mmCIF file of C-alpha atoms in Angstrom:
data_model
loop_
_atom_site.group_PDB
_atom_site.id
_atom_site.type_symbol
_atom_site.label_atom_id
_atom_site.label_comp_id
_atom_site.label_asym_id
_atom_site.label_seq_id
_atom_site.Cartn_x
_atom_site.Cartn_y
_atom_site.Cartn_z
ATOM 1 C CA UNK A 1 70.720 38.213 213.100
ATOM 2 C CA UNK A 2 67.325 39.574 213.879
ATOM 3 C CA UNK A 3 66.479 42.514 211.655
ATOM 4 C CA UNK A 4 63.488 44.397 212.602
ATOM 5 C CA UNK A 5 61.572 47.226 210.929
ATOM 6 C CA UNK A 6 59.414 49.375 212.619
ATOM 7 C CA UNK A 7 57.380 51.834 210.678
ATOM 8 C CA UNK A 8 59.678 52.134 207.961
ATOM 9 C CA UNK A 9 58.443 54.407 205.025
ATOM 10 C CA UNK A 10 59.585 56.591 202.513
ATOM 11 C CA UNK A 11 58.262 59.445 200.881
ATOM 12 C CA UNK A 12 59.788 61.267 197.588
ATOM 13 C CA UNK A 13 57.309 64.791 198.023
ATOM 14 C CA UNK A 14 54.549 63.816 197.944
ATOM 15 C CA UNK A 15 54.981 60.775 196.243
ATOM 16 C CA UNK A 16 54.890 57.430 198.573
ATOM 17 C CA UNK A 17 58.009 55.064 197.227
ATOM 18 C CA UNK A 18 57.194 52.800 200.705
ATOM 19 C CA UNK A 19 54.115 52.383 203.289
ATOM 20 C CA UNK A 20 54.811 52.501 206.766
ATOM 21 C CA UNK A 21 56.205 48.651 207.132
ATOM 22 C CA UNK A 22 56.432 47.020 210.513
ATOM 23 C CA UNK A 23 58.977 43.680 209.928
ATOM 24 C CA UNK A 24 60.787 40.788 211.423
ATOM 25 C CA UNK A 25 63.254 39.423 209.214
ATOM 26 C CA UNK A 26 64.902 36.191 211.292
ATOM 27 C CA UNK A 27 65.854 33.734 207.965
ATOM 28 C CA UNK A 28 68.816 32.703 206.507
ATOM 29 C CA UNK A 29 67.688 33.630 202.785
ATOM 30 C CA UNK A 30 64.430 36.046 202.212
ATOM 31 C CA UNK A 31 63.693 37.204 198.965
ATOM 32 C CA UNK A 32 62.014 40.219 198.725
ATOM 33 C CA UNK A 33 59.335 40.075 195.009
ATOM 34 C CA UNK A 34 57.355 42.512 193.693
ATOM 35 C CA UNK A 35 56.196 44.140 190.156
ATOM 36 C CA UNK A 36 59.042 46.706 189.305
ATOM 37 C CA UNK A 37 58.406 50.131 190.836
ATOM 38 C CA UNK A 38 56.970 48.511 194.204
ATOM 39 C CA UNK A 39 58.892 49.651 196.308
ATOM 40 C CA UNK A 40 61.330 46.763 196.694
ATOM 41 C CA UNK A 41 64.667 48.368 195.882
ATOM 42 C CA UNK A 42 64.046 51.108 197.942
ATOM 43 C CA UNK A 43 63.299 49.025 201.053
ATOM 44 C CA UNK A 44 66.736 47.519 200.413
ATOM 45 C CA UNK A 45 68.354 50.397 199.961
ATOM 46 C CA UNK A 46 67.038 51.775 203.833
ATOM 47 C CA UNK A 47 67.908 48.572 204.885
ATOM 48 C CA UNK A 48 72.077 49.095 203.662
ATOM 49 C CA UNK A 49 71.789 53.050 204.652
ATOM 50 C CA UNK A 50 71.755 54.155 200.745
ATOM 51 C CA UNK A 51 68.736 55.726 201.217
ATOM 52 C CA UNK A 52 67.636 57.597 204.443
ATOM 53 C CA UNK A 53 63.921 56.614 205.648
ATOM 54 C CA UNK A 54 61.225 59.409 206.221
ATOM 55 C CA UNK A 55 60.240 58.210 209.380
ATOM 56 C CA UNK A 56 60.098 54.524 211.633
ATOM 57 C CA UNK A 57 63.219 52.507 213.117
ATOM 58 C CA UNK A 58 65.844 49.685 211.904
ATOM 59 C CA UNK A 59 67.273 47.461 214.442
ATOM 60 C CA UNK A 60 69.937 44.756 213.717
ATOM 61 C CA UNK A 61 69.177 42.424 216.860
ATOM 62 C CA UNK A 62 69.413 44.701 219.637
ATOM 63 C CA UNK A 63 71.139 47.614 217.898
ATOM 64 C CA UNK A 64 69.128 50.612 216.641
ATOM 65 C CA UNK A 65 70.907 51.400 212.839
ATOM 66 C CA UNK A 66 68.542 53.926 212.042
ATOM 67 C CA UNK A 67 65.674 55.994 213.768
ATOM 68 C CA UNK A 68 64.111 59.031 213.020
ATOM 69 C CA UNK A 69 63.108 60.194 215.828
ATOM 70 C CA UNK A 70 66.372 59.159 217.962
ATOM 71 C CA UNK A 71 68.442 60.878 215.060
ATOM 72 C CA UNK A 72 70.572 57.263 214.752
ATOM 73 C CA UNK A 73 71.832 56.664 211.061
ATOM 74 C CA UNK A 74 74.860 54.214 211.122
ATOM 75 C CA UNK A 75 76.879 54.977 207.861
ATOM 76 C CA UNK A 76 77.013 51.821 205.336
ATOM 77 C CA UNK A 77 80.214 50.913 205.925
ATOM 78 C CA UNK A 78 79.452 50.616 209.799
ATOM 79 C CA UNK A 79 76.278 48.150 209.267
ATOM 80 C CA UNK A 80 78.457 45.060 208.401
ATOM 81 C CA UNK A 81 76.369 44.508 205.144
ATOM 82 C CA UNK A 82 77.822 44.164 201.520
ATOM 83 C CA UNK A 83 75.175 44.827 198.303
ATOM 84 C CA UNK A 84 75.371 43.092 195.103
ATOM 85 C CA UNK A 85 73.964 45.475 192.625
ATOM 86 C CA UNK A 86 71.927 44.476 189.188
ATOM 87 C CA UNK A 87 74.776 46.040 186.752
ATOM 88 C CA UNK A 88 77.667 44.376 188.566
ATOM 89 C CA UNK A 89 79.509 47.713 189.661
ATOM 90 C CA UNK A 90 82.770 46.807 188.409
ATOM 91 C CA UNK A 91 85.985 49.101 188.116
ATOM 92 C CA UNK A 92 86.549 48.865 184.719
ATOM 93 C CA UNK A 93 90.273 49.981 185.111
ATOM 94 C CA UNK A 94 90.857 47.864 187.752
ATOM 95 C CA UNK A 95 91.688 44.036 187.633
ATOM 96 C CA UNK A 96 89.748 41.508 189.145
ATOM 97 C CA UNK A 97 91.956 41.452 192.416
ATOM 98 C CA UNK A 98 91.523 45.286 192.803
ATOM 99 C CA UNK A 99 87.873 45.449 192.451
ATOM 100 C CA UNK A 100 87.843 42.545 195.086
ATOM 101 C CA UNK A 101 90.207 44.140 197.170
ATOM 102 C CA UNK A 102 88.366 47.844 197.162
ATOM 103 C CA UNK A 103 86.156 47.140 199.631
ATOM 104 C CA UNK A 104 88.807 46.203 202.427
ATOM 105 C CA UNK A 105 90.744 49.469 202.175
ATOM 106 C CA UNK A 106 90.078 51.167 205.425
ATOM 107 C CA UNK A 107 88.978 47.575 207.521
ATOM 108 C CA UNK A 108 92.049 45.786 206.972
ATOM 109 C CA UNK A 109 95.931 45.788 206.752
ATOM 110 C CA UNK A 110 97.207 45.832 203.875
ATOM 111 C CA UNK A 111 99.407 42.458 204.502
ATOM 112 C CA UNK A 112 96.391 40.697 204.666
ATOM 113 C CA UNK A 113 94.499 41.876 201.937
ATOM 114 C CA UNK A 114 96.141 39.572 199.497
ATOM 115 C CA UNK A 115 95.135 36.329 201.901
ATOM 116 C CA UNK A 116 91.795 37.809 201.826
ATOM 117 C CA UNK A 117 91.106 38.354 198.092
ATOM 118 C CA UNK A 118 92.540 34.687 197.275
ATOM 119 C CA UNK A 119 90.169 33.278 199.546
ATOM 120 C CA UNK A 120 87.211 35.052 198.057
ATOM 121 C CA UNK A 121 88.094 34.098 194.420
ATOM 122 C CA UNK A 122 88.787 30.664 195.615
ATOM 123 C CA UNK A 123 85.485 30.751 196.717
ATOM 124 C CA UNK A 124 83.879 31.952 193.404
ATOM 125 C CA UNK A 125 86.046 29.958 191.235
ATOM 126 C CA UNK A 126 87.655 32.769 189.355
ATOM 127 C CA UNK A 127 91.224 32.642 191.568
ATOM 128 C CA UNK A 128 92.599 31.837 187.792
ATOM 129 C CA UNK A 129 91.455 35.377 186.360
ATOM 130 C CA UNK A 130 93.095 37.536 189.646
ATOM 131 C CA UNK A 131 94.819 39.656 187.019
ATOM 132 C CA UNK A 132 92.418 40.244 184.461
ATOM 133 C CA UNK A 133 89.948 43.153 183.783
ATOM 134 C CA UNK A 134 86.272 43.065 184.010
ATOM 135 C CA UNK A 135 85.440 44.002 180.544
ATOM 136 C CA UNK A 136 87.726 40.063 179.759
ATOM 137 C CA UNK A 137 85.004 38.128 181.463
ATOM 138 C CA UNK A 138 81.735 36.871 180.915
ATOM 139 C CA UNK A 139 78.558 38.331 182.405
ATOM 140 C CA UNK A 140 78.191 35.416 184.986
ATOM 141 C CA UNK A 141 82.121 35.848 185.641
ATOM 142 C CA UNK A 142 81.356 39.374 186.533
ATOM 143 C CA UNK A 143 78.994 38.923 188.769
ATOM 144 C CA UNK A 144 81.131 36.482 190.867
ATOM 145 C CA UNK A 145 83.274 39.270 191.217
ATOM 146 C CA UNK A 146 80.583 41.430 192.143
ATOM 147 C CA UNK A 147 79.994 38.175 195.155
ATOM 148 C CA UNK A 148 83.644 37.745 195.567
ATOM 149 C CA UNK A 149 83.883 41.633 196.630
ATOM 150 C CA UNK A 150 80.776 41.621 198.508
ATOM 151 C CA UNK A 151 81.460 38.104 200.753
ATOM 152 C CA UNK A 152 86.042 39.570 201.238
ATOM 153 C CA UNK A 153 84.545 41.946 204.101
ATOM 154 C CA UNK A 154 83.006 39.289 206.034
ATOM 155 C CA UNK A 155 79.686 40.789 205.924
ATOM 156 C CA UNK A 156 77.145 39.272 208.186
ATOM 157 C CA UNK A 157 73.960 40.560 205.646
ATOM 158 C CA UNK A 158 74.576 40.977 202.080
ATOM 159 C CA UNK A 159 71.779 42.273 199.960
ATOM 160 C CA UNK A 160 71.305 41.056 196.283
ATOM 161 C CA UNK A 161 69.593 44.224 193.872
ATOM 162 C CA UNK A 162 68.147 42.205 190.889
ATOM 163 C CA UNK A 163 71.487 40.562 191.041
ATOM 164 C CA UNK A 164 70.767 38.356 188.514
ATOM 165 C CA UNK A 165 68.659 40.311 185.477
ATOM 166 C CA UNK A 166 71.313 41.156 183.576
ATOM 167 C CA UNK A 167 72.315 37.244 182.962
ATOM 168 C CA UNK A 168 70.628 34.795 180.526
ATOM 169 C CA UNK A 169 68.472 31.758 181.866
ATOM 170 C CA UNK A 170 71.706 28.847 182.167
ATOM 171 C CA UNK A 171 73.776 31.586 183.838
ATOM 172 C CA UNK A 172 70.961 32.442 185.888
ATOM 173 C CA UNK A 173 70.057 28.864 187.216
ATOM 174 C CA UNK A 174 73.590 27.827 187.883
ATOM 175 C CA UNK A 175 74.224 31.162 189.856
ATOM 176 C CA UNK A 176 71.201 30.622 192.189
ATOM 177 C CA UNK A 177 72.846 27.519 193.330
ATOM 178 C CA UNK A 178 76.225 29.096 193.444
ATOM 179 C CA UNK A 179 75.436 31.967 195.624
ATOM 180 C CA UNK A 180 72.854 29.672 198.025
ATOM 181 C CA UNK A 181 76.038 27.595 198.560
ATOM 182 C CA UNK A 182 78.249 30.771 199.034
ATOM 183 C CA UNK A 183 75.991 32.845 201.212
ATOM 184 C CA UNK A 184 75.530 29.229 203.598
ATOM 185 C CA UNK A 185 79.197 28.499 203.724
ATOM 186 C CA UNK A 186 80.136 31.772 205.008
ATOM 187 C CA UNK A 187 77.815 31.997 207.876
ATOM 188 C CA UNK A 188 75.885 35.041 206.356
ATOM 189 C CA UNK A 189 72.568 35.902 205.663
ATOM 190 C CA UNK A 190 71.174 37.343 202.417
ATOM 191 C CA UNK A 191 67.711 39.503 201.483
ATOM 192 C CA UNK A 192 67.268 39.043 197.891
ATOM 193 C CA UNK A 193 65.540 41.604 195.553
ATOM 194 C CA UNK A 194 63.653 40.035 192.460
ATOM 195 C CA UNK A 195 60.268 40.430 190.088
ATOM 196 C CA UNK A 196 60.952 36.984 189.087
ATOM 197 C CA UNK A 197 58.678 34.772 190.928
ATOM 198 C CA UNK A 198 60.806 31.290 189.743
ATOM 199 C CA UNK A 199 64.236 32.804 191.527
ATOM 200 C CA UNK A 200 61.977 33.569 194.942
ATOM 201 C CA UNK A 201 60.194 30.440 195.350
ATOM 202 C CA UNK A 202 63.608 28.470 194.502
ATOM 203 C CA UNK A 203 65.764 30.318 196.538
ATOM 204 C CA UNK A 204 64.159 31.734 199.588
ATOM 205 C CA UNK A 205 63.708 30.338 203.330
ATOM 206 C CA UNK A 206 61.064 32.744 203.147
ATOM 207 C CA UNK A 207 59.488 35.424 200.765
ATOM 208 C CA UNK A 208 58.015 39.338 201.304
ATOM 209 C CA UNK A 209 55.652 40.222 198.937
ATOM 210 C CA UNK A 210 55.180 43.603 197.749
ATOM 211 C CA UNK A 211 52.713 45.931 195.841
ATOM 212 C CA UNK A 212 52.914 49.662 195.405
ATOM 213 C CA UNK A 213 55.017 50.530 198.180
ATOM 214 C CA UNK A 214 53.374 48.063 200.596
ATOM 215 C CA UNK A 215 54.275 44.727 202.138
ATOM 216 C CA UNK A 216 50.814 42.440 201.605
ATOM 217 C CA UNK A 217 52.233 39.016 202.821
ATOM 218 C CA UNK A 218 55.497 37.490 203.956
ATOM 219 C CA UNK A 219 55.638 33.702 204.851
ATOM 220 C CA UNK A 220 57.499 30.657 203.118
ATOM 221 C CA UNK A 221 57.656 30.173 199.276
ATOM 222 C CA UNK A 222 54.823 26.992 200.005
ATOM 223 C CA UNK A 223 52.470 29.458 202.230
ATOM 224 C CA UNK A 224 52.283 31.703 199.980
ATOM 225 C CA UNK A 225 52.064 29.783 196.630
ATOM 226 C CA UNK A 226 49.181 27.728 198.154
ATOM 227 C CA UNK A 227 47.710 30.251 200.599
ATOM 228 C CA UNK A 228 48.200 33.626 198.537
ATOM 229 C CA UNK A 229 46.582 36.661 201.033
ATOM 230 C CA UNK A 230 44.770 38.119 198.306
ATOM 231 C CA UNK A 231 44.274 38.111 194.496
ATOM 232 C CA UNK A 232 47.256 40.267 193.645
ATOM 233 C CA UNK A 233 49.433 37.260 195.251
ATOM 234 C CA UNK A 234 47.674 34.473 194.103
ATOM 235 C CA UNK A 235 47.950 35.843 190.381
ATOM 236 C CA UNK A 236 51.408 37.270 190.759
ATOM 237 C CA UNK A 237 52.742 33.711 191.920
ATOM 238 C CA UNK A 238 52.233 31.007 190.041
ATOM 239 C CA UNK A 239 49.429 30.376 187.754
ATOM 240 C CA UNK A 240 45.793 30.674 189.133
ATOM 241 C CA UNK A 241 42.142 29.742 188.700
ATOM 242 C CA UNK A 242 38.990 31.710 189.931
ATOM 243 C CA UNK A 243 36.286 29.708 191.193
ATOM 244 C CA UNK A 244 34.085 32.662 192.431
ATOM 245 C CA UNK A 245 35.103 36.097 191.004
ATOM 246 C CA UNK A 246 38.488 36.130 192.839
ATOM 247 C CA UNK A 247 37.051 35.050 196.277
ATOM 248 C CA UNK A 248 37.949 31.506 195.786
ATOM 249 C CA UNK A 249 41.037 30.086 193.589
ATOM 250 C CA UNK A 250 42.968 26.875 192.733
ATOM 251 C CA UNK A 251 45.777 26.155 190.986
ATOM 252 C CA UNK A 252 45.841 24.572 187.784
ATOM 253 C CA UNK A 253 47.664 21.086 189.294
ATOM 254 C CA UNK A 254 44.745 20.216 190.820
ATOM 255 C CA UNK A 255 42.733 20.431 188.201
ATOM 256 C CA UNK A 256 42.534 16.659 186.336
ATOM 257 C CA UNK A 257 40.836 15.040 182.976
ATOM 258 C CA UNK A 258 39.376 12.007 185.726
ATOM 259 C CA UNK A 259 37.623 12.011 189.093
ATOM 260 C CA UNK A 260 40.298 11.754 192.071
ATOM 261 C CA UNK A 261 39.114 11.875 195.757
ATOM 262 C CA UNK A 262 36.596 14.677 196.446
ATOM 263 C CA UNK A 263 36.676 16.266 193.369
ATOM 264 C CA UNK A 264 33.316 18.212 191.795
ATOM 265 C CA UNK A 265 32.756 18.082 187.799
ATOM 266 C CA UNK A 266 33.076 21.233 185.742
ATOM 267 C CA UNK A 267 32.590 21.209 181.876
ATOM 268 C CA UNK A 268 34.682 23.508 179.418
ATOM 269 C CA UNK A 269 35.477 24.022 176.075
ATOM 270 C CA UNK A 270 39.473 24.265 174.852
ATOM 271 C CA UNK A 271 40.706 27.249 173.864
ATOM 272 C CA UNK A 272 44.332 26.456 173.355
ATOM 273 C CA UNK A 273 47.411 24.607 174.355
ATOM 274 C CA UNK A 274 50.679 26.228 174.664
ATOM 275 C CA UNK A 275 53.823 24.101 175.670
ATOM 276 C CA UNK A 276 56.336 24.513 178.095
ATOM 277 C CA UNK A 277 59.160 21.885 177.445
ATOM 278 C CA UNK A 278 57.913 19.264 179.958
ATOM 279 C CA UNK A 279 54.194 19.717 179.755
ATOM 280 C CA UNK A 280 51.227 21.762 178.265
ATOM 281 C CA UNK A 281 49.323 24.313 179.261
ATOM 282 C CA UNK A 282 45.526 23.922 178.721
ATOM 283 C CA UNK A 283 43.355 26.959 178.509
ATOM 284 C CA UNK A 284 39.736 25.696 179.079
ATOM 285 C CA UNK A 285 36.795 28.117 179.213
ATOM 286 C CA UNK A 286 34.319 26.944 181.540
ATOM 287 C CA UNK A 287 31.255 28.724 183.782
ATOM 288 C CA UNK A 288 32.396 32.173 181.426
ATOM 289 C CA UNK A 289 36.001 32.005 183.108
ATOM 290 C CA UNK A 290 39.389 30.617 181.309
ATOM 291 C CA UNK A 291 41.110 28.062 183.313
ATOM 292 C CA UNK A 292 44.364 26.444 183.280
ATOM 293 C CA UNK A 293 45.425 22.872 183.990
ATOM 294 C CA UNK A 294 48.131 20.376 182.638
ATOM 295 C CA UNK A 295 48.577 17.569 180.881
ATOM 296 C CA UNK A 296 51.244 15.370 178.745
ATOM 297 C CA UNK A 297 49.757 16.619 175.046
ATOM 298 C CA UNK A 298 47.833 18.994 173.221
ATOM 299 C CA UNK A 299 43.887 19.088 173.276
ATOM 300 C CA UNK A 300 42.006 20.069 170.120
ATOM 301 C CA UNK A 301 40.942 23.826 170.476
ATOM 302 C CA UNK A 302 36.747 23.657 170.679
ATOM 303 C CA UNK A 303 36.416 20.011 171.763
ATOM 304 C CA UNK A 304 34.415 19.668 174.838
ATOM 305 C CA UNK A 305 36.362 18.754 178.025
ATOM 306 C CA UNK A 306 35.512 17.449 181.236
ATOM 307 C CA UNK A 307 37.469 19.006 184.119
ATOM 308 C CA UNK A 308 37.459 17.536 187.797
ATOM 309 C CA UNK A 309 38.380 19.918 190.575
ATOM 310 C CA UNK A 310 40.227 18.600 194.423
ATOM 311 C CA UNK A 311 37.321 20.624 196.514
ATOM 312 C CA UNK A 312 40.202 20.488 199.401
ATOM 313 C CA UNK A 313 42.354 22.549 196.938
ATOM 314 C CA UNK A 314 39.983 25.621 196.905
ATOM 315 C CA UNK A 315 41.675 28.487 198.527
ATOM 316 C CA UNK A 316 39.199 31.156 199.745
ATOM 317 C CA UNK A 317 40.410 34.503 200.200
ATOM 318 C CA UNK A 318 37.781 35.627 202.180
ATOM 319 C CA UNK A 319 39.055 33.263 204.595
ATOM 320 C CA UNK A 320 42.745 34.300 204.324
ATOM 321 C CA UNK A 321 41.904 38.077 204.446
ATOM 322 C CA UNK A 322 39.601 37.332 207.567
#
């Protein structure tokens, strides 16, 4: 499916929750990151017909879902999408096969309901806990039911809030994989809403980066790790040095201790090293700025350190902007 946005935007008053956004959303997975308060959730929201735009158009392929000035706003339950929300929204009262089962009431017969709901859980791996409430499971086991519901009305978009937040960092890892394999077995696609930059660049076909209320690049997770539009990308993905006063960056991995091909000498002092499980993180101050590269151990903080940059790493943003 296509999904196009023409001059979406929202407004709250006076207050502007999304810039007019002109989109083309064609992938299979697209993550949608930003800083909380961006603007993300909101665009999500339009997109599932929670929240009614101000003004602009939303087409799925050829259809028109929304538009302001045509007066078209299909209901939620007409746009064949399903939304996995941040907090689960479970019934509490309700059993696993209930909750699952809610969202079919009104699309399909009840005799085959039951067929549909096994097939989901089957599909989660929870078919064993059918009968048992959610407040009985474990946070990760809630939110498969949260992805059983949402993938038992055959949706062909489902939209993940922050979907993942509420879970620790095992639970969160295995359930990236586990809803990647979901979302591609069942023919759907998914738009993804995170502020965690690690979940978008693992997960995403592509990526839509946002910033007060206003998309500043989309492209895939590699474009715009090594080709960030401007300096609020290039710090708010990944890790970042600035060569000259945020016109020109590189990344700290190609940044070495010994001359590789085209690479210019810079000289530093260390400030300190901080580990990360598989490496370190050295903080160097050179030229007045505090850089960042890698290496296997700790350096001493004030010894003198020789740094050697890959020239054909520089990123200018002068040049991306232009």
């Amino acid at each position: 499916m296509i999904i196009r946005l023409k001059g979406i935007e929202k407004k709250y008053g006076n207050i502007q929750a999304v810039k007019p956004i002109d989109l083309t959303i064609e992938d299979t997975f697209v993550t949608i990151l930003g800083q909380s308060g961006c603007g993300k959730t909101t665009l999500l929201k339009m997109l599932a017909g929670l929240t009614e735009p101000t003004s602009g158009e939303i087409l799925f392929d050829d259809k028109t879902i929304f538009s302001k000035s045509k007066k078209i706003n299909v209901k939620p339950n007409k746009r064949q999408i399903a939304m996995v929300f941040q907090d689960f929204g479970l019934w509490p009262h309700m059993t696993v096969f209930e909750n699952v089962a809610f969202g079919l009431r009104g699309k399909v017969p009840k005799s085959e309901r039951a067929d549909i709901v096994h097939d989901a859980l089957l599909k989660v791996k929870l078919d064993a806990k059918a009968v048992m409430k959610p407040g009985e499971l474990s946070g990760g086991q809630q939110q498969r039911v949260a992805l059983a519901r949402a993938i038992a009305i055959n949706p062909k978009l489902i939209l993940f809030d922050e979907a993942l937040s509420a879970l620790d960092a095992i639970l969160r890892e295995q359930m990236r994989e586990e809803i990647l394999a979901i979302v591609q077995s069942i023919g759907a696609q998914a738009i993804f809403v995170t502020h965690d930059q690690t979940e978008a660049m693992t997960m995403s076909d592509s990526m839509i980066v946002m910033d007060t209320g206003d998309v500043v690049q989309t492209g895939s997770p590699e474009e715009i790790y090594h080709t960030p539009a401007n300096p609020f990308v290039a710090n708010f993905i990944g890790k970042t040095n600035w060569v000259e006063d945020k016109e020109k960056m590189i990344r700290p991995e190609n940044v070495h201790l010994y001359p590789h091909t085209n690479t210019t000498l810079r000289s530093g002092v260390v400030k300190k090293s901080t580990y990360e499980g598989d490496r370190y993180v050295i903080f160097v101050e050179t030229n007045g700025q505090l850089w960042k590269f890698y290496d296997h151990h700790p350096h001493e903080q004030g010894a003198k350190i020789k740094l050697y940059v890959e020239e054909n790493h520089i990123h200018s943003l002068r040049k991306q902007e232009a």
